[in-house]
Amino acid sequence: MSSPLFADAAHAFKNDLAAGSRAASRNPDIAALKSCRSRSGKALFPCQKWGARIMKTFLKAGVGVLILIAVGAAIAGGGKAKPVSASNASPVAAAGAPVVSPPPLSSAPAMPADQAAFLVLIEDARAQYNGAANDMAAGGLRAARRDALCRMFANGYAVRNWVGQITTLSSNSDGKGVLAVQVAKDVELKTWNNALSDISDHTLLDPSSPLFAKLSQMSKNATVTVSGRFLKGKTDCLAESSLSQAGSMRSPEFIFVFSDVQRL
């Protein structure tokens, strides 16, 4: 049986949520997103700017839902909850319900906005590729992703302080450094691993460089930020080393010239 206190809290939150929905209907970002979608139809990622801004708003709203669930669990279990200070009290706390403190946020560093947008594009293209009706449709999605990436990097291929994890830290037969950093599941930025492939790209790390010396003190699986630049590619807009279309769409490995790596 639900507690009257929980019912009151739920009612209060429902009112807050309704008010938020009314405010959202007047949100200019939502209006812009609807207008963009009506113009672009099913084109790949034409409206991602508005979607990202709206997502930030709804992520904030999601915190209220988590607090409400925690309140219900505390009351149903008969457990004691920690009070919330007046400075950060939620609508649920204002209704008189005890509130359980949420778990601490992850200590992982914040992802730069351009990295987040890049990964949304890659993941959406992967999902559509996996659901393609046939090989022709799948091939068309690779071309659409290429065009979207070219638009995203229209002002240059350099990025700064992208967050990732070292997955490869080795050297080739000439002693030059080979590096790969995973910036999301199944998405890597990497150097070539041999001199022949690298003959014109110059991604391998010179043993006499400060970056080589710095990386020599790091280890595989270390969390890092990376700066550098992508290389231009014909098939995917950015140079990518997969041997097949499926590999490129499902687990892309982008060739990258690293200029700096910082351990976190």
PDB file of C-alpha atoms in Angstrom:
ATOM      1  CA  MET A   1       0.000   0.000   0.000  1.00  0.00           C
ATOM      2  CA  SER A   2       1.356   3.400  -0.904  1.00  0.00           C
ATOM      3  CA  SER A   3       2.005   5.972   1.802  1.00  0.00           C
ATOM      4  CA  PRO A   4      -0.227   9.105   1.912  1.00  0.00           C
ATOM      5  CA  LEU A   5       2.993  11.089   2.188  1.00  0.00           C
ATOM      6  CA  PHE A   6       4.300   9.549  -1.010  1.00  0.00           C
ATOM      7  CA  ALA A   7       0.969  10.231  -2.715  1.00  0.00           C
ATOM      8  CA  ASP A   8       1.172  13.894  -1.721  1.00  0.00           C
ATOM      9  CA  ALA A   9       4.728  14.106  -3.003  1.00  0.00           C
ATOM     10  CA  ALA A  10       3.752  12.446  -6.257  1.00  0.00           C
ATOM     11  CA  HIS A  11       0.843  14.854  -6.679  1.00  0.00           C
ATOM     12  CA  ALA A  12       3.131  17.829  -6.106  1.00  0.00           C
ATOM     13  CA  PHE A  13       5.669  16.516  -8.590  1.00  0.00           C
ATOM     14  CA  LYS A  14       2.919  15.833 -11.133  1.00  0.00           C
ATOM     15  CA  ASN A  15       1.875  19.477 -10.905  1.00  0.00           C
ATOM     16  CA  ASP A  16       5.498  20.582 -11.343  1.00  0.00           C
ATOM     17  CA  LEU A  17       5.887  18.292 -14.325  1.00  0.00           C
ATOM     18  CA  ALA A  18       2.723  19.657 -15.944  1.00  0.00           C
ATOM     19  CA  ALA A  19       3.996  23.175 -15.464  1.00  0.00           C
ATOM     20  CA  GLY A  20       7.301  22.163 -17.013  1.00  0.00           C
ATOM     21  CA  SER A  21       5.520  20.653 -19.998  1.00  0.00           C
ATOM     22  CA  ARG A  22       3.588  23.869 -20.571  1.00  0.00           C
ATOM     23  CA  ALA A  23       6.842  25.815 -20.413  1.00  0.00           C
ATOM     24  CA  ALA A  24       8.485  23.353 -22.796  1.00  0.00           C
ATOM     25  CA  SER A  25       5.720  23.926 -25.339  1.00  0.00           C
ATOM     26  CA  ARG A  26       6.840  27.535 -25.479  1.00  0.00           C
ATOM     27  CA  ASN A  27      10.550  26.635 -25.694  1.00  0.00           C
ATOM     28  CA  PRO A  28      11.958  28.335 -28.837  1.00  0.00           C
ATOM     29  CA  ASP A  29      14.458  25.467 -29.286  1.00  0.00           C
ATOM     30  CA  ILE A  30      11.607  22.946 -29.600  1.00  0.00           C
ATOM     31  CA  ALA A  31       9.829  25.171 -32.113  1.00  0.00           C
ATOM     32  CA  ALA A  32      13.059  25.474 -34.098  1.00  0.00           C
ATOM     33  CA  LEU A  33      13.573  21.688 -34.013  1.00  0.00           C
ATOM     34  CA  LYS A  34      10.047  21.025 -35.293  1.00  0.00           C
ATOM     35  CA  SER A  35      10.507  23.562 -38.066  1.00  0.00           C
ATOM     36  CA  CYS A  36      13.872  22.043 -39.023  1.00  0.00           C
ATOM     37  CA  ARG A  37      12.434  18.519 -39.159  1.00  0.00           C
ATOM     38  CA  SER A  38       9.476  19.600 -41.267  1.00  0.00           C
ATOM     39  CA  ARG A  39      11.883  21.094 -43.791  1.00  0.00           C
ATOM     40  CA  SER A  40      14.491  18.317 -43.831  1.00  0.00           C
ATOM     41  CA  GLY A  41      12.335  15.195 -43.774  1.00  0.00           C
ATOM     42  CA  LYS A  42      14.471  12.101 -43.130  1.00  0.00           C
ATOM     43  CA  ALA A  43      17.878  13.593 -43.899  1.00  0.00           C
ATOM     44  CA  LEU A  44      20.632  12.420 -41.572  1.00  0.00           C
ATOM     45  CA  PHE A  45      21.372  14.740 -38.619  1.00  0.00           C
ATOM     46  CA  PRO A  46      20.225  18.088 -40.069  1.00  0.00           C
ATOM     47  CA  CYS A  47      18.711  19.241 -36.773  1.00  0.00           C
ATOM     48  CA  GLN A  48      21.263  17.989 -34.245  1.00  0.00           C
ATOM     49  CA  LYS A  49      22.018  21.498 -32.893  1.00  0.00           C
ATOM     50  CA  TRP A  50      18.468  22.002 -31.658  1.00  0.00           C
ATOM     51  CA  GLY A  51      18.207  18.432 -30.405  1.00  0.00           C
ATOM     52  CA  ALA A  52      21.347  18.827 -28.297  1.00  0.00           C
ATOM     53  CA  ARG A  53      20.081  22.032 -26.685  1.00  0.00           C
ATOM     54  CA  ILE A  54      16.707  20.490 -25.858  1.00  0.00           C
ATOM     55  CA  MET A  55      18.401  17.368 -24.470  1.00  0.00           C
ATOM     56  CA  LYS A  56      20.226  19.487 -21.900  1.00  0.00           C
ATOM     57  CA  THR A  57      16.872  20.833 -20.655  1.00  0.00           C
ATOM     58  CA  PHE A  58      15.322  17.395 -20.286  1.00  0.00           C
ATOM     59  CA  LEU A  59      18.392  15.946 -18.586  1.00  0.00           C
ATOM     60  CA  LYS A  60      17.906  18.548 -15.863  1.00  0.00           C
ATOM     61  CA  ALA A  61      14.251  17.578 -15.548  1.00  0.00           C
ATOM     62  CA  GLY A  62      15.268  13.928 -15.166  1.00  0.00           C
ATOM     63  CA  VAL A  63      16.946  14.699 -11.845  1.00  0.00           C
ATOM     64  CA  GLY A  64      13.521  15.417 -10.347  1.00  0.00           C
ATOM     65  CA  VAL A  65      12.247  12.009 -11.440  1.00  0.00           C
ATOM     66  CA  LEU A  66      15.196  10.248  -9.788  1.00  0.00           C
ATOM     67  CA  ILE A  67      14.584  12.090  -6.514  1.00  0.00           C
ATOM     68  CA  LEU A  68      10.912  11.091  -6.549  1.00  0.00           C
ATOM     69  CA  ILE A  69      11.808   7.415  -7.030  1.00  0.00           C
ATOM     70  CA  ALA A  70      14.275   7.613  -4.156  1.00  0.00           C
ATOM     71  CA  VAL A  71      11.588   9.098  -1.893  1.00  0.00           C
ATOM     72  CA  GLY A  72       9.191   6.260  -2.669  1.00  0.00           C
ATOM     73  CA  ALA A  73      11.841   3.639  -1.944  1.00  0.00           C
ATOM     74  CA  ALA A  74      12.707   5.239   1.387  1.00  0.00           C
ATOM     75  CA  ILE A  75       9.085   5.410   2.547  1.00  0.00           C
ATOM     76  CA  ALA A  76       8.133   1.923   1.325  1.00  0.00           C
ATOM     77  CA  GLY A  77      11.117   0.383   3.091  1.00  0.00           C
ATOM     78  CA  GLY A  78      10.578   2.274   6.309  1.00  0.00           C
ATOM     79  CA  GLY A  79      14.129   3.583   6.123  1.00  0.00           C
ATOM     80  CA  LYS A  80      15.292   6.957   7.347  1.00  0.00           C
ATOM     81  CA  ALA A  81      16.315   9.482   4.758  1.00  0.00           C
ATOM     82  CA  LYS A  82      18.727  12.352   4.991  1.00  0.00           C
ATOM     83  CA  PRO A  83      17.129  15.817   4.973  1.00  0.00           C
ATOM     84  CA  VAL A  84      17.783  18.219   2.145  1.00  0.00           C
ATOM     85  CA  SER A  85      19.052  21.688   2.943  1.00  0.00           C
ATOM     86  CA  ALA A  86      16.802  24.638   2.118  1.00  0.00           C
ATOM     87  CA  SER A  87      19.279  25.911  -0.449  1.00  0.00           C
ATOM     88  CA  ASN A  88      18.855  22.887  -2.725  1.00  0.00           C
ATOM     89  CA  ALA A  89      15.430  21.573  -1.716  1.00  0.00           C
ATOM     90  CA  SER A  90      13.393  20.000  -4.512  1.00  0.00           C
ATOM     91  CA  PRO A  91       9.607  20.341  -5.036  1.00  0.00           C
ATOM     92  CA  VAL A  92       9.244  16.921  -3.373  1.00  0.00           C
ATOM     93  CA  ALA A  93      11.087  18.102  -0.264  1.00  0.00           C
ATOM     94  CA  ALA A  94       8.920  21.215  -0.151  1.00  0.00           C
ATOM     95  CA  ALA A  95       5.874  18.943   0.077  1.00  0.00           C
ATOM     96  CA  GLY A  96       7.226  17.584   3.352  1.00  0.00           C
ATOM     97  CA  ALA A  97       8.608  14.229   2.217  1.00  0.00           C
ATOM     98  CA  PRO A  98      12.017  13.000   3.402  1.00  0.00           C
ATOM     99  CA  VAL A  99      14.504  12.771   0.549  1.00  0.00           C
ATOM    100  CA  VAL A 100      17.288  10.263   0.045  1.00  0.00           C
ATOM    101  CA  SER A 101      20.492  11.887  -1.167  1.00  0.00           C
ATOM    102  CA  PRO A 102      21.258  10.836  -4.770  1.00  0.00           C
ATOM    103  CA  PRO A 103      24.457   8.896  -5.460  1.00  0.00           C
ATOM    104  CA  PRO A 104      27.545  11.009  -6.154  1.00  0.00           C
ATOM    105  CA  LEU A 105      28.117  12.020  -9.745  1.00  0.00           C
ATOM    106  CA  SER A 106      30.789  10.234 -11.732  1.00  0.00           C
ATOM    107  CA  SER A 107      34.260  11.709 -11.440  1.00  0.00           C
ATOM    108  CA  ALA A 108      34.782  11.337 -15.193  1.00  0.00           C
ATOM    109  CA  PRO A 109      35.669  14.649 -16.865  1.00  0.00           C
ATOM    110  CA  ALA A 110      33.083  16.515 -18.870  1.00  0.00           C
ATOM    111  CA  MET A 111      33.075  15.711 -22.575  1.00  0.00           C
ATOM    112  CA  PRO A 112      33.631  18.689 -24.907  1.00  0.00           C
ATOM    113  CA  ALA A 113      30.558  19.728 -26.863  1.00  0.00           C
ATOM    114  CA  ASP A 114      32.140  19.002 -30.251  1.00  0.00           C
ATOM    115  CA  GLN A 115      33.094  15.487 -29.129  1.00  0.00           C
ATOM    116  CA  ALA A 116      29.554  14.835 -27.897  1.00  0.00           C
ATOM    117  CA  ALA A 117      28.073  16.031 -31.197  1.00  0.00           C
ATOM    118  CA  PHE A 118      30.530  13.874 -33.159  1.00  0.00           C
ATOM    119  CA  LEU A 119      29.631  10.765 -31.158  1.00  0.00           C
ATOM    120  CA  VAL A 120      25.892  11.375 -31.539  1.00  0.00           C
ATOM    121  CA  LEU A 121      26.385  11.520 -35.293  1.00  0.00           C
ATOM    122  CA  ILE A 122      28.466   8.315 -35.344  1.00  0.00           C
ATOM    123  CA  GLU A 123      26.056   6.408 -33.087  1.00  0.00           C
ATOM    124  CA  ASP A 124      22.953   7.489 -35.004  1.00  0.00           C
ATOM    125  CA  ALA A 125      24.551   6.458 -38.298  1.00  0.00           C
ATOM    126  CA  ARG A 126      25.517   3.086 -36.788  1.00  0.00           C
ATOM    127  CA  ALA A 127      21.978   2.458 -35.532  1.00  0.00           C
ATOM    128  CA  GLN A 128      20.469   3.300 -38.910  1.00  0.00           C
ATOM    129  CA  TYR A 129      23.051   1.148 -40.689  1.00  0.00           C
ATOM    130  CA  ASN A 130      22.255  -1.841 -38.465  1.00  0.00           C
ATOM    131  CA  GLY A 131      18.572  -1.408 -39.264  1.00  0.00           C
ATOM    132  CA  ALA A 132      18.986  -0.893 -43.011  1.00  0.00           C
ATOM    133  CA  ALA A 133      16.609  -2.935 -45.161  1.00  0.00           C
ATOM    134  CA  ASN A 134      19.302  -4.040 -47.625  1.00  0.00           C
ATOM    135  CA  ASP A 135      22.889  -3.461 -48.737  1.00  0.00           C
ATOM    136  CA  MET A 136      21.902  -0.630 -51.055  1.00  0.00           C
ATOM    137  CA  ALA A 137      20.250   1.270 -48.217  1.00  0.00           C
ATOM    138  CA  ALA A 138      23.254   0.566 -45.987  1.00  0.00           C
ATOM    139  CA  GLY A 139      25.638   1.969 -48.578  1.00  0.00           C
ATOM    140  CA  GLY A 140      23.534   5.099 -48.867  1.00  0.00           C
ATOM    141  CA  LEU A 141      23.828   5.633 -45.115  1.00  0.00           C
ATOM    142  CA  ARG A 142      27.612   5.619 -45.322  1.00  0.00           C
ATOM    143  CA  ALA A 143      27.438   8.367 -47.924  1.00  0.00           C
ATOM    144  CA  ALA A 144      24.992  10.301 -45.751  1.00  0.00           C
ATOM    145  CA  ARG A 145      27.327  10.000 -42.765  1.00  0.00           C
ATOM    146  CA  ARG A 146      30.204  11.242 -44.917  1.00  0.00           C
ATOM    147  CA  ASP A 147      28.239  14.336 -45.898  1.00  0.00           C
ATOM    148  CA  ALA A 148      27.230  15.002 -42.286  1.00  0.00           C
ATOM    149  CA  LEU A 149      30.844  14.710 -41.112  1.00  0.00           C
ATOM    150  CA  CYS A 150      31.997  17.099 -43.831  1.00  0.00           C
ATOM    151  CA  ARG A 151      29.449  19.641 -42.649  1.00  0.00           C
ATOM    152  CA  MET A 152      30.526  19.163 -39.045  1.00  0.00           C
ATOM    153  CA  PHE A 153      34.215  19.701 -39.865  1.00  0.00           C
ATOM    154  CA  ALA A 154      33.703  22.365 -42.514  1.00  0.00           C
ATOM    155  CA  ASN A 155      35.879  24.815 -40.571  1.00  0.00           C
ATOM    156  CA  GLY A 156      38.791  22.434 -40.007  1.00  0.00           C
ATOM    157  CA  TYR A 157      39.750  19.030 -38.665  1.00  0.00           C
ATOM    158  CA  ALA A 158      41.458  20.032 -35.404  1.00  0.00           C
ATOM    159  CA  VAL A 159      40.007  19.125 -31.987  1.00  0.00           C
ATOM    160  CA  ARG A 160      41.128  19.833 -28.427  1.00  0.00           C
ATOM    161  CA  ASN A 161      40.839  17.940 -25.160  1.00  0.00           C
ATOM    162  CA  TRP A 162      38.639  15.087 -26.296  1.00  0.00           C
ATOM    163  CA  VAL A 163      38.229  12.527 -23.524  1.00  0.00           C
ATOM    164  CA  GLY A 164      39.093   8.878 -24.067  1.00  0.00           C
ATOM    165  CA  GLN A 165      40.962   5.787 -22.951  1.00  0.00           C
ATOM    166  CA  ILE A 166      44.234   4.472 -24.333  1.00  0.00           C
ATOM    167  CA  THR A 167      43.686   1.130 -26.078  1.00  0.00           C
ATOM    168  CA  THR A 168      46.993   0.776 -27.949  1.00  0.00           C
ATOM    169  CA  LEU A 169      50.389   2.011 -26.776  1.00  0.00           C
ATOM    170  CA  SER A 170      53.210   0.378 -28.701  1.00  0.00           C
ATOM    171  CA  SER A 171      55.780   0.933 -31.451  1.00  0.00           C
ATOM    172  CA  ASN A 172      56.370  -0.263 -34.992  1.00  0.00           C
ATOM    173  CA  SER A 173      59.444  -2.022 -36.346  1.00  0.00           C
ATOM    174  CA  ASP A 174      61.214   1.331 -36.732  1.00  0.00           C
ATOM    175  CA  GLY A 175      60.656   2.217 -33.093  1.00  0.00           C
ATOM    176  CA  LYS A 176      58.060   4.894 -33.816  1.00  0.00           C
ATOM    177  CA  GLY A 177      55.116   5.237 -31.451  1.00  0.00           C
ATOM    178  CA  VAL A 178      51.754   3.653 -32.253  1.00  0.00           C
ATOM    179  CA  LEU A 179      48.768   5.029 -30.344  1.00  0.00           C
ATOM    180  CA  ALA A 180      45.023   4.425 -30.287  1.00  0.00           C
ATOM    181  CA  VAL A 181      42.499   6.121 -28.002  1.00  0.00           C
ATOM    182  CA  GLN A 182      38.896   4.989 -27.652  1.00  0.00           C
ATOM    183  CA  VAL A 183      36.614   8.026 -27.371  1.00  0.00           C
ATOM    184  CA  ALA A 184      33.431   5.949 -27.081  1.00  0.00           C
ATOM    185  CA  LYS A 185      32.514   2.287 -27.344  1.00  0.00           C
ATOM    186  CA  ASP A 186      33.745   1.030 -30.730  1.00  0.00           C
ATOM    187  CA  VAL A 187      35.007   4.461 -31.829  1.00  0.00           C
ATOM    188  CA  GLU A 188      38.775   5.032 -31.959  1.00  0.00           C
ATOM    189  CA  LEU A 189      41.237   7.739 -32.911  1.00  0.00           C
ATOM    190  CA  LYS A 190      44.532   6.139 -33.920  1.00  0.00           C
ATOM    191  CA  THR A 191      47.847   6.424 -35.687  1.00  0.00           C
ATOM    192  CA  TRP A 192      48.804   4.028 -38.428  1.00  0.00           C
ATOM    193  CA  ASN A 193      50.790   1.040 -37.180  1.00  0.00           C
ATOM    194  CA  ASN A 194      53.251   0.743 -40.062  1.00  0.00           C
ATOM    195  CA  ALA A 195      55.551   3.025 -42.018  1.00  0.00           C
ATOM    196  CA  LEU A 196      54.096   2.166 -45.438  1.00  0.00           C
ATOM    197  CA  SER A 197      50.552   3.252 -44.578  1.00  0.00           C
ATOM    198  CA  ASP A 198      51.943   6.312 -42.809  1.00  0.00           C
ATOM    199  CA  ILE A 199      54.249   7.410 -45.622  1.00  0.00           C
ATOM    200  CA  SER A 200      52.259  10.561 -46.410  1.00  0.00           C
ATOM    201  CA  ASP A 201      50.188  11.011 -43.240  1.00  0.00           C
ATOM    202  CA  HIS A 202      52.971  11.225 -40.631  1.00  0.00           C
ATOM    203  CA  THR A 203      50.857  10.011 -37.717  1.00  0.00           C
ATOM    204  CA  LEU A 204      53.476   7.734 -36.105  1.00  0.00           C
ATOM    205  CA  LEU A 205      55.174   9.312 -33.087  1.00  0.00           C
ATOM    206  CA  ASP A 206      58.828  10.269 -33.381  1.00  0.00           C
ATOM    207  CA  PRO A 207      60.886   8.715 -30.548  1.00  0.00           C
ATOM    208  CA  SER A 208      62.662  12.040 -30.037  1.00  0.00           C
ATOM    209  CA  SER A 209      59.442  14.026 -29.565  1.00  0.00           C
ATOM    210  CA  PRO A 210      58.150  15.289 -26.191  1.00  0.00           C
ATOM    211  CA  LEU A 211      54.836  13.523 -26.828  1.00  0.00           C
ATOM    212  CA  PHE A 212      56.590  10.158 -27.260  1.00  0.00           C
ATOM    213  CA  ALA A 213      58.424  10.732 -23.969  1.00  0.00           C
ATOM    214  CA  LYS A 214      55.195  11.662 -22.202  1.00  0.00           C
ATOM    215  CA  LEU A 215      53.330   8.620 -23.508  1.00  0.00           C
ATOM    216  CA  SER A 216      56.206   6.367 -22.458  1.00  0.00           C
ATOM    217  CA  GLN A 217      55.214   7.144 -18.864  1.00  0.00           C
ATOM    218  CA  MET A 218      51.563   6.186 -19.396  1.00  0.00           C
ATOM    219  CA  SER A 219      49.860   2.818 -19.626  1.00  0.00           C
ATOM    220  CA  LYS A 220      47.131   1.094 -21.582  1.00  0.00           C
ATOM    221  CA  ASN A 221      43.590   1.798 -20.293  1.00  0.00           C
ATOM    222  CA  ALA A 222      44.645   5.187 -18.876  1.00  0.00           C
ATOM    223  CA  THR A 223      41.980   7.892 -19.126  1.00  0.00           C
ATOM    224  CA  VAL A 224      43.306  10.854 -21.075  1.00  0.00           C
ATOM    225  CA  THR A 225      42.423  13.957 -23.031  1.00  0.00           C
ATOM    226  CA  VAL A 226      43.760  14.196 -26.558  1.00  0.00           C
ATOM    227  CA  SER A 227      44.307  17.066 -28.961  1.00  0.00           C
ATOM    228  CA  GLY A 228      45.234  16.929 -32.618  1.00  0.00           C
ATOM    229  CA  ARG A 229      43.565  16.693 -35.992  1.00  0.00           C
ATOM    230  CA  PHE A 230      41.721  14.278 -38.206  1.00  0.00           C
ATOM    231  CA  LEU A 231      42.929  13.673 -41.748  1.00  0.00           C
ATOM    232  CA  LYS A 232      40.736  14.281 -44.757  1.00  0.00           C
ATOM    233  CA  GLY A 233      39.342  11.152 -46.363  1.00  0.00           C
ATOM    234  CA  LYS A 234      37.410  10.574 -49.572  1.00  0.00           C
ATOM    235  CA  THR A 235      35.046   7.770 -48.566  1.00  0.00           C
ATOM    236  CA  ASP A 236      34.130   8.938 -45.048  1.00  0.00           C
ATOM    237  CA  CYS A 237      35.204  12.606 -45.183  1.00  0.00           C
ATOM    238  CA  LEU A 238      37.645  11.727 -42.372  1.00  0.00           C
ATOM    239  CA  ALA A 239      40.411   9.185 -43.014  1.00  0.00           C
ATOM    240  CA  GLU A 240      39.299   5.821 -41.610  1.00  0.00           C
ATOM    241  CA  SER A 241      41.195   2.525 -41.628  1.00  0.00           C
ATOM    242  CA  SER A 242      38.500  -0.185 -41.654  1.00  0.00           C
ATOM    243  CA  LEU A 243      38.796  -2.728 -44.455  1.00  0.00           C
ATOM    244  CA  SER A 244      35.034  -3.055 -44.952  1.00  0.00           C
ATOM    245  CA  GLN A 245      31.947  -0.878 -45.055  1.00  0.00           C
ATOM    246  CA  ALA A 246      30.492  -2.729 -42.064  1.00  0.00           C
ATOM    247  CA  GLY A 247      33.645  -2.107 -40.051  1.00  0.00           C
ATOM    248  CA  SER A 248      33.621   1.585 -40.859  1.00  0.00           C
ATOM    249  CA  MET A 249      29.989   2.018 -39.852  1.00  0.00           C
ATOM    250  CA  ARG A 250      29.924  -0.235 -36.783  1.00  0.00           C
ATOM    251  CA  SER A 251      33.362   0.310 -35.236  1.00  0.00           C
ATOM    252  CA  PRO A 252      35.128   3.171 -37.028  1.00  0.00           C
ATOM    253  CA  GLU A 253      38.870   3.738 -36.524  1.00  0.00           C
ATOM    254  CA  PHE A 254      39.704   7.283 -37.539  1.00  0.00           C
ATOM    255  CA  ILE A 255      43.296   8.106 -38.440  1.00  0.00           C
ATOM    256  CA  PHE A 256      44.472  10.936 -36.219  1.00  0.00           C
ATOM    257  CA  VAL A 257      47.552  13.122 -35.832  1.00  0.00           C
ATOM    258  CA  PHE A 258      48.089  13.512 -32.081  1.00  0.00           C
ATOM    259  CA  SER A 259      49.611  16.790 -30.912  1.00  0.00           C
ATOM    260  CA  ASP A 260      49.086  16.330 -27.176  1.00  0.00           C
ATOM    261  CA  VAL A 261      47.878  13.723 -24.687  1.00  0.00           C
ATOM    262  CA  GLN A 262      47.204  14.524 -21.043  1.00  0.00           C
ATOM    263  CA  ARG A 263      46.617  11.895 -18.372  1.00  0.00           C
ATOM    264  CA  LEU A 264      43.613  12.493 -16.103  1.00  0.00           C
TER     265      LEU A 264
END
